[in-house]
Short mmCIF file of C-alpha atoms and ligand atoms in Angstrom, two decimals:
data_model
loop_
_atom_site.label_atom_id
_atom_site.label_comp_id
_atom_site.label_asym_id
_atom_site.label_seq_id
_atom_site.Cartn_x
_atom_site.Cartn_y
_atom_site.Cartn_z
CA UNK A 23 62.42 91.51 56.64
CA UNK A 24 58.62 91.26 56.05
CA UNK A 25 58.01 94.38 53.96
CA UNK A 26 61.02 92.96 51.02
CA UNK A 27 60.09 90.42 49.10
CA UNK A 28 63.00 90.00 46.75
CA UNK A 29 66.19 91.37 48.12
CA UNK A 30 68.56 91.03 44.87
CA UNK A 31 65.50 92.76 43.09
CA UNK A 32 65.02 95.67 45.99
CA UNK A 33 69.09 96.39 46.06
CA UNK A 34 69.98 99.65 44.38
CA UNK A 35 73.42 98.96 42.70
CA UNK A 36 73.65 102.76 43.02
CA UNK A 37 74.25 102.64 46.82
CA UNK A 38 76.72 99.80 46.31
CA UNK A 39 74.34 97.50 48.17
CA UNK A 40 74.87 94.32 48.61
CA UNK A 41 73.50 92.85 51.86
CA UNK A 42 75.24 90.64 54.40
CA UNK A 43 73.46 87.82 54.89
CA UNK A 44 75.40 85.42 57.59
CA UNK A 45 75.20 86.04 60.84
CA UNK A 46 78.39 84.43 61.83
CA UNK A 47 80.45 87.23 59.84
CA UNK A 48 78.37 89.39 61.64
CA UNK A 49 79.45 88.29 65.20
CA UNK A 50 83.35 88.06 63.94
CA UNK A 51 83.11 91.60 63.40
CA UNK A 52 81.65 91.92 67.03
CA UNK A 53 84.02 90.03 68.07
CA UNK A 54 86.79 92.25 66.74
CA UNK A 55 85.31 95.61 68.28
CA UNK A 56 87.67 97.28 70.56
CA UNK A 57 87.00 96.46 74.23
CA UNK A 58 85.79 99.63 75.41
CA UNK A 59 82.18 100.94 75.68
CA UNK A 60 82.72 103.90 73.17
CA UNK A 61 79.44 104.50 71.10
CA UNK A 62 79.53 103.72 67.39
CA UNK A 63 79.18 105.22 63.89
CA UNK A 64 77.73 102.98 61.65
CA UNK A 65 77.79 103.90 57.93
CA UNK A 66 75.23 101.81 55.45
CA UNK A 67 73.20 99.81 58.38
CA UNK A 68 71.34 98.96 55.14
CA UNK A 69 68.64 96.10 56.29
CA UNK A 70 69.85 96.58 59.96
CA UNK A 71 71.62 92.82 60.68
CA UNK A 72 74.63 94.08 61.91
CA UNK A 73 73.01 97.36 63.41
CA UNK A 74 70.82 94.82 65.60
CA UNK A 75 73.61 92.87 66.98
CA UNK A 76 75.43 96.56 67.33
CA UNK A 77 73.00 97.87 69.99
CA UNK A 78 73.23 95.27 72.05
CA UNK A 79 76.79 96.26 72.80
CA UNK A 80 77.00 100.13 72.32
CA UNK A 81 74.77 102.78 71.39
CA UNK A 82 75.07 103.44 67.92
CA UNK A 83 74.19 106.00 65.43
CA UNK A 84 73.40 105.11 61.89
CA UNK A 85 73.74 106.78 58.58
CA UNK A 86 72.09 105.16 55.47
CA UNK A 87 71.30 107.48 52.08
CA UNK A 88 68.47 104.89 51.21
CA UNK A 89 65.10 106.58 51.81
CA UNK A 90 63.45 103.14 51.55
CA UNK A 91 65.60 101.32 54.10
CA UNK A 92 65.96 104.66 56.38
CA UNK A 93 62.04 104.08 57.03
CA UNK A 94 62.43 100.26 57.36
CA UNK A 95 64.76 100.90 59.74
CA UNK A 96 62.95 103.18 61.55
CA UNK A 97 59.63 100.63 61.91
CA UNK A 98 61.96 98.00 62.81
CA UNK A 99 63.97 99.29 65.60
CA UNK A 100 60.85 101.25 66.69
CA UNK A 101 61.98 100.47 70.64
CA UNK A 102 65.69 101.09 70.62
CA UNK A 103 64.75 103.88 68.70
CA UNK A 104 62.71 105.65 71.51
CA UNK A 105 65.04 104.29 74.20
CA UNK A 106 67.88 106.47 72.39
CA UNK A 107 69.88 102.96 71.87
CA UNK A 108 70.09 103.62 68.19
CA UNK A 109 69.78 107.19 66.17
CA UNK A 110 69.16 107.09 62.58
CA UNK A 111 70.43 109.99 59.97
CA UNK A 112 68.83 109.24 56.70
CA UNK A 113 70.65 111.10 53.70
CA UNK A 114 74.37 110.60 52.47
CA UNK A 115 77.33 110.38 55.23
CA UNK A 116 79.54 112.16 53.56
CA UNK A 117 77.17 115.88 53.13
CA UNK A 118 76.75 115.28 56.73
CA UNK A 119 80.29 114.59 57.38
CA UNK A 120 81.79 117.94 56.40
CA UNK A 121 85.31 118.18 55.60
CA UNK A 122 87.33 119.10 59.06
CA UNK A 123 84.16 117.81 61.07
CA UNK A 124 83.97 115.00 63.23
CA UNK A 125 81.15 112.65 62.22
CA UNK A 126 79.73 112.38 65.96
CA UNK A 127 80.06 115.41 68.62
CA UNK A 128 82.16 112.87 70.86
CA UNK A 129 84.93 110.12 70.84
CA UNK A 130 83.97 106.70 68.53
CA UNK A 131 84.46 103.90 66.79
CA UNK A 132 83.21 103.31 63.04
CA UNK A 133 82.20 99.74 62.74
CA UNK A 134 80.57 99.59 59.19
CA UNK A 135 79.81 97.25 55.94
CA UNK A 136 80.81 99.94 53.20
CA UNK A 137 79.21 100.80 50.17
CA UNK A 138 82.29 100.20 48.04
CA UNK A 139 82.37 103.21 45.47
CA UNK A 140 82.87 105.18 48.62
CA UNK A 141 84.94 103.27 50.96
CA UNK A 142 88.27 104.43 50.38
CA UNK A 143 86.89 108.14 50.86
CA UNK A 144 85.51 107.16 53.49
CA UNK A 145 88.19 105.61 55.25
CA UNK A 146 90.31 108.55 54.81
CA UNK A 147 87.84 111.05 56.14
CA UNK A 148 87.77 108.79 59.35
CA UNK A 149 91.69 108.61 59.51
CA UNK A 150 91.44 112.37 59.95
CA UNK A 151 88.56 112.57 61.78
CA UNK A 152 89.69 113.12 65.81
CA UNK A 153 86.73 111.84 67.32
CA UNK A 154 87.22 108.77 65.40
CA UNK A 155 89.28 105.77 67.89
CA UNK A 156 89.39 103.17 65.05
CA UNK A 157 88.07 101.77 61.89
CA UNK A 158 86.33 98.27 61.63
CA UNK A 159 85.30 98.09 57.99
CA UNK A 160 84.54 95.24 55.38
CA UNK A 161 85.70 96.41 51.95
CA UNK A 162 86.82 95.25 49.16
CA UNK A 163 89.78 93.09 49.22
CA UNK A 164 92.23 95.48 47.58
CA UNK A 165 91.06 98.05 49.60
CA UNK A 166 91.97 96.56 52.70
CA UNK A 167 95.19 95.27 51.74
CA UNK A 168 96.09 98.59 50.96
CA UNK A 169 95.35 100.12 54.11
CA UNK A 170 96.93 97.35 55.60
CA UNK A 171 100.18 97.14 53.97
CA UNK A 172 103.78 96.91 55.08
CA UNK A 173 106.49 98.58 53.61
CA UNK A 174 108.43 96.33 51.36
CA UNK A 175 104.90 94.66 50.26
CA UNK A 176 103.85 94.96 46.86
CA UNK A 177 100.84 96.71 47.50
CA UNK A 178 101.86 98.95 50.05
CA UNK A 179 101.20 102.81 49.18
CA UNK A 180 99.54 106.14 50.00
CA UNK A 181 97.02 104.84 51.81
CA UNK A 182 99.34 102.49 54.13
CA UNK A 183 101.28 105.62 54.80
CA UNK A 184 98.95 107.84 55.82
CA UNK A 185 97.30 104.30 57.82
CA UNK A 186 100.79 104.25 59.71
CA UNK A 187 101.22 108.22 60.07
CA UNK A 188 98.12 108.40 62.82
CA UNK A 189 97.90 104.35 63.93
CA UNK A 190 97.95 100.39 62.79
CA UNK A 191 96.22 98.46 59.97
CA UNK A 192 95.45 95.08 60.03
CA UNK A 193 93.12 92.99 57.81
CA UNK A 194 91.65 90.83 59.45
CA UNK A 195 89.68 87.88 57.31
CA UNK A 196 88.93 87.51 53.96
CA UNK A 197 84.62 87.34 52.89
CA UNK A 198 83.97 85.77 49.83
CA UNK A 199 81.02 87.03 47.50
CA UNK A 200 78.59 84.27 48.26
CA UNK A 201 77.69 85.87 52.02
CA UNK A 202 75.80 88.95 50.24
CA UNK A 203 72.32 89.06 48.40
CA UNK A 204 73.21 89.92 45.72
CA UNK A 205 76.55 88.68 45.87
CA UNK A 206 79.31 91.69 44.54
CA UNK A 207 81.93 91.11 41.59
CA UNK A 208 84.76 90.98 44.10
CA UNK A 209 86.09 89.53 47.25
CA UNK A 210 85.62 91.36 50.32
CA UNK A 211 87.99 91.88 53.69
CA UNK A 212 87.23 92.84 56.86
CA UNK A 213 89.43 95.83 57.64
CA UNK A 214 90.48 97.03 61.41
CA UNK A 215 92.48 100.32 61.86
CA UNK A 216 93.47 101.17 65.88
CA UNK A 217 94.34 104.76 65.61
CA UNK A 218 96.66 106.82 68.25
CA UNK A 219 96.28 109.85 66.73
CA UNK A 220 94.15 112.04 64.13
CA UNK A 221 95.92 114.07 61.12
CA UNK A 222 94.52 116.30 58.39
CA UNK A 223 97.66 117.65 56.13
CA UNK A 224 96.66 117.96 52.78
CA UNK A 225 100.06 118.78 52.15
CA UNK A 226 101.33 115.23 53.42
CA UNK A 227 98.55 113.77 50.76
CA UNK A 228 100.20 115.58 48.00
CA UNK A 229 103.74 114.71 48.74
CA UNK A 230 102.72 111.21 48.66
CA UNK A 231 100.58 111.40 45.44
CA UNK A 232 103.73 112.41 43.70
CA UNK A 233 106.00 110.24 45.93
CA UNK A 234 103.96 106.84 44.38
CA UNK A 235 102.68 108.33 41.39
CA UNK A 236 104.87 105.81 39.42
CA UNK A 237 104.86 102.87 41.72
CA UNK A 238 107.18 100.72 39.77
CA UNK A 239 110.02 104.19 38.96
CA UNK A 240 112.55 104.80 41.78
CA UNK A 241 111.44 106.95 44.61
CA UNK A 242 113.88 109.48 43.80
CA UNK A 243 112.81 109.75 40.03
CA UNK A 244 109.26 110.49 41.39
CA UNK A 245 110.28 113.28 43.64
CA UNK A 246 112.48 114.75 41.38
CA UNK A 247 109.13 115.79 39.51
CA UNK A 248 108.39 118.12 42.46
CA UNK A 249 111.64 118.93 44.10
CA UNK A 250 115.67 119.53 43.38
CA UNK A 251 117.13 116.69 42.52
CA UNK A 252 120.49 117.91 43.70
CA UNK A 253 118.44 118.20 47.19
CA UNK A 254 117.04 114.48 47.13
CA UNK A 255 120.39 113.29 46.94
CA UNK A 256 121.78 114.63 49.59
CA UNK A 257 118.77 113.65 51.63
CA UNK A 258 118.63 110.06 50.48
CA UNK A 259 123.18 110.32 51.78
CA UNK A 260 121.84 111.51 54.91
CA UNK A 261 119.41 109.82 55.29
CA UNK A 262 121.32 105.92 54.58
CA UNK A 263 118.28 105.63 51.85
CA UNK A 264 119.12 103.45 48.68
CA UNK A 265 119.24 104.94 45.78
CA UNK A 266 117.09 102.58 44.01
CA UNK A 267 114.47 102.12 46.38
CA UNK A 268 111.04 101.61 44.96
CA UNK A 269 108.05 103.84 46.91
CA UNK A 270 106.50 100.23 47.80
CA UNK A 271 110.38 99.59 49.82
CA UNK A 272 110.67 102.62 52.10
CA UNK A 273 109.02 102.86 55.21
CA UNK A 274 106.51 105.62 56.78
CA UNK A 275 109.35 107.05 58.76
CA UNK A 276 111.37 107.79 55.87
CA UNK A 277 108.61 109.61 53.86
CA UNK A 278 107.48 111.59 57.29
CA UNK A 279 111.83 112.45 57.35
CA UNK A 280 111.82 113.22 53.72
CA UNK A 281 108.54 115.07 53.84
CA UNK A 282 109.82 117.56 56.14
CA UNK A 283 112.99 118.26 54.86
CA UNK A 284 112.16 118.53 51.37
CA UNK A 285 109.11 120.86 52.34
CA UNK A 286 111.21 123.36 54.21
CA UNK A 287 111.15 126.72 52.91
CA UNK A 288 113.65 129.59 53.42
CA UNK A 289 112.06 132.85 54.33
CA UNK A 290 114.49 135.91 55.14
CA UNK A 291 117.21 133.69 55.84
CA UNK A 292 115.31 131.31 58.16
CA UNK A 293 113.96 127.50 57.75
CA UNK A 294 110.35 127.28 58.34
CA UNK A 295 108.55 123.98 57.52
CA UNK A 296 105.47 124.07 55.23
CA UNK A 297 104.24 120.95 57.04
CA UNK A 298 104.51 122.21 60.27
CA UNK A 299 103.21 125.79 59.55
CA UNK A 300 100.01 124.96 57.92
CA UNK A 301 99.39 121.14 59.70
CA UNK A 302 96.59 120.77 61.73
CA UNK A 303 97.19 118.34 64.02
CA UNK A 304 94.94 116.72 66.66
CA UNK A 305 96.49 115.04 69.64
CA UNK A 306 94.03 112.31 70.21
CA UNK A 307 92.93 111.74 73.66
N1 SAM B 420 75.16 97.15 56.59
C1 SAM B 420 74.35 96.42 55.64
C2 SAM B 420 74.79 94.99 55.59
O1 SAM B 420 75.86 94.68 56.13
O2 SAM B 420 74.07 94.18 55.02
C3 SAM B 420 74.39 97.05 54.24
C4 SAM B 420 75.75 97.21 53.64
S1 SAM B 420 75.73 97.73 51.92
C5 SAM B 420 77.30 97.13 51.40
C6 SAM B 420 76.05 99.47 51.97
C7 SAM B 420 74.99 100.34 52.59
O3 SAM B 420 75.43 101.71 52.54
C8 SAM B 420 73.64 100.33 51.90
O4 SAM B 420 72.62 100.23 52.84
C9 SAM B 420 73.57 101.68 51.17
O5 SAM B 420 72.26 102.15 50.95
C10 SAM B 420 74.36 102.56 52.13
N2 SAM B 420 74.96 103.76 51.52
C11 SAM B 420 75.47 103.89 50.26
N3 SAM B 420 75.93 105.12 50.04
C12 SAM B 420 75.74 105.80 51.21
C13 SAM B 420 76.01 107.14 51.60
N4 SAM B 420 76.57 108.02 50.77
N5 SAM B 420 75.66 107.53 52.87
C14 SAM B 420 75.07 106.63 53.73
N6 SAM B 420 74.80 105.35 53.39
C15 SAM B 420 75.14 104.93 52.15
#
């Protein structure tokens, strides 16, 4: 890039930017696209080095806050530009992304380097996005492994439920700080989520928050901030659940099984289901 002289001076720590600077990352994250000629989302293009590799494969529309790099962007890909290869949206992804909106007007995949004070936000809007196919992300390394957690693993939790509620998680290689000008505090991961489904309950989130809210308590102790306790042990009898499982140690079907039975409600003498009166959910095609 002609126009920057010094890249660790031009970042803006503000934007969480930190620019990927080798190429062979780059074409591993290519290389892990699904196989499929779906157009992509890309959130942060930032200096445009995975963008450019991007449009050789798919057509690809970009959203970057940065004023400065949205108009280097826009000199640099001048032709793919015109040729309607590549679209650029300058101004912040997540005011154009409105909450039950789908971030393009047709099916997708995200394939993004994310600014990382947004990236778990982000990740969660595109879980319950339905024209979203799957996530390809590099985040932080705690972020990923928390998307990408099984049950039983220490760090599996909210986020690797509601991963497993709509699809699969997988991370996918580990990038270490000295690949970025200027080179973040923390290790990063490279992040792929295949999803079969979309889902935006906001009731589900909830149940969870207070399902993990003490990670290291029993899952039952946690619950029995919210619901009857007498109820939860019934459930847990029915269910063949251990009484002193952790949240980290039960699996996504048990919290979908215990989400809906502990959410039913009894109006005039007949069970409805919270969850399954006020979900919306999108069958994904
Ligand atoms: N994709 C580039 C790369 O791999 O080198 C840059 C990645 S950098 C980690 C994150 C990028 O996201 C920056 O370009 C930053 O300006 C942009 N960004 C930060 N917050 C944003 C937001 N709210 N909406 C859109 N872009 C954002």
């Amino acid at each position: 890039m002609n126009d920057i002289k010094n890249l660790a001076e031009f970042a803006d720590k503000k934007f969480g930017q930190n620019f990927l600077k080798n190429s062979a990352i780059v074409q591993q994250i290519i290389q892990a696209m699904p196989n499929d000629r779906l157009p992509v989302a890309e959130i942060g293009p930032g200096l445009g080095d995975l963008t450019k590799e991007l449009i050789n494969v798919r057509s690809v529309t970009a959203f970057e806050v940065d004023k400065r790099l949205c108009e280097h962007l826009r000199k640099s890909f001048d032709e793919p530009i015109r040729q309607k290869a590549l679209t650029i949206q300058c101004g912040d992804v997540l005011e154009h992304w409105g909450q039950n909106q789908s971030l393009l007007d047709k099916p997708y995949h995200l394939v993004a380097n994310l600014p990382y004070y947004i990236a778990t936000n982000i990740i969660l809007r595109a879980l319950k996005d339905s024209h979203c196919q799957s996530i390809l992300v590099m985040v932080q390394k705690e972020v990923a492994e928390k998307f990408s957690a099984q049950s039983g693993e220490r760090v599996f939790s909210a986020l690797s439920v509601l991963t497993q509620r709509v699809g699969y998680g997988e991370l996918l290689f580990d990038v270490g700080a000295e690949n970025f000008v200027p080179p973040p505090k923390v290790t990063s991961a490279t992040l792929l989520i295949k999803k079969q489904r979309s889902e935006d309950d906001p009731e589900f989130e909830d149940f969870l928050k207070v399902a993990f809210k003490q990670p290291r308590k029993k899952l039952s102790k946690n619950l029995a901030v919210r619901f009857e306790k007498d109820k939860i042990e019934a459930l847990f009898l029915q269910l063949d659940i251990e009484s002193n499982i952790r949240p980290h140690e039960a699996t996504t079907d048990i919290y979908c099984h215990l989400y809906n039975e502990l959410t039913k409600d009894n109006v005039n003498g007949r069970e409805i289901n919270i969850s399954r009166r006020n979900k919306s959910r999108n069958a994904q095609k």
